[in-house]
C-alpha cells in the first residue's frame, strides 16, 4: 500500500511540474500554444 501511495504522489508531482512548465512556456513564448494548434489541425 505504501508503495502505491508513493507512486501516486510522484506521478501527481511530475504532472504538476509539467503543467507549470507548459504554462510558463505559454506565457513567455507561446510555443506550446502554437504546437497544440498545429496538432489539433493535422490537415
mmCIF file of C-alpha atoms in Angstrom:
data_model
loop_
_atom_site.group_PDB
_atom_site.id
_atom_site.type_symbol
_atom_site.label_atom_id
_atom_site.label_comp_id
_atom_site.label_asym_id
_atom_site.label_seq_id
_atom_site.Cartn_x
_atom_site.Cartn_y
_atom_site.Cartn_z
ATOM 1 C CA UNK A 1 0.000 0.000 0.000
ATOM 2 C CA UNK A 2 2.796 2.430 0.886
ATOM 3 C CA UNK A 3 4.427 1.803 -2.488
ATOM 4 C CA UNK A 4 1.201 2.600 -4.334
ATOM 5 C CA UNK A 5 0.764 5.822 -2.357
ATOM 6 C CA UNK A 6 4.351 6.891 -3.058
ATOM 7 C CA UNK A 7 3.946 6.170 -6.776
ATOM 8 C CA UNK A 8 0.707 8.156 -6.947
ATOM 9 C CA UNK A 9 2.328 11.103 -5.162
ATOM 10 C CA UNK A 10 5.330 11.046 -7.509
ATOM 11 C CA UNK A 11 3.063 10.947 -10.572
ATOM 12 C CA UNK A 12 0.985 13.867 -9.281
ATOM 13 C CA UNK A 13 4.128 15.911 -8.613
ATOM 14 C CA UNK A 14 5.507 15.185 -12.077
ATOM 15 C CA UNK A 15 2.208 16.178 -13.699
ATOM 16 C CA UNK A 16 2.090 19.423 -11.707
ATOM 17 C CA UNK A 17 5.670 20.257 -12.730
ATOM 18 C CA UNK A 18 4.930 19.548 -16.398
ATOM 19 C CA UNK A 19 1.794 21.706 -16.280
ATOM 20 C CA UNK A 20 3.699 24.568 -14.645
ATOM 21 C CA UNK A 21 6.452 24.338 -17.270
ATOM 22 C CA UNK A 22 3.936 24.323 -20.124
ATOM 23 C CA UNK A 23 2.052 27.278 -18.658
ATOM 24 C CA UNK A 24 5.290 29.222 -18.217
ATOM 25 C CA UNK A 25 6.234 28.479 -21.836
ATOM 26 C CA UNK A 26 2.818 29.715 -22.986
ATOM 27 C CA UNK A 27 3.188 32.940 -21.009
ATOM 28 C CA UNK A 28 6.763 33.541 -22.160
ATOM 29 C CA UNK A 29 6.910 32.428 -25.797
ATOM 30 C CA UNK A 30 3.559 30.888 -26.740
ATOM 31 C CA UNK A 31 5.360 27.991 -28.425
ATOM 32 C CA UNK A 32 3.213 25.407 -26.646
ATOM 33 C CA UNK A 33 0.011 27.100 -27.804
ATOM 34 C CA UNK A 34 1.217 27.061 -31.408
ATOM 35 C CA UNK A 35 2.274 23.414 -31.127
ATOM 36 C CA UNK A 36 -1.124 22.430 -29.736
ATOM 37 C CA UNK A 37 -2.889 24.295 -32.526
ATOM 38 C CA UNK A 38 -0.753 22.546 -35.143
ATOM 39 C CA UNK A 39 -1.540 19.143 -33.614
ATOM 40 C CA UNK A 40 -5.243 19.983 -33.475
ATOM 41 C CA UNK A 41 -5.165 20.774 -37.228
ATOM 42 C CA UNK A 42 -3.347 17.861 -38.898
ATOM 43 C CA UNK A 43 -4.729 18.715 -42.329
#
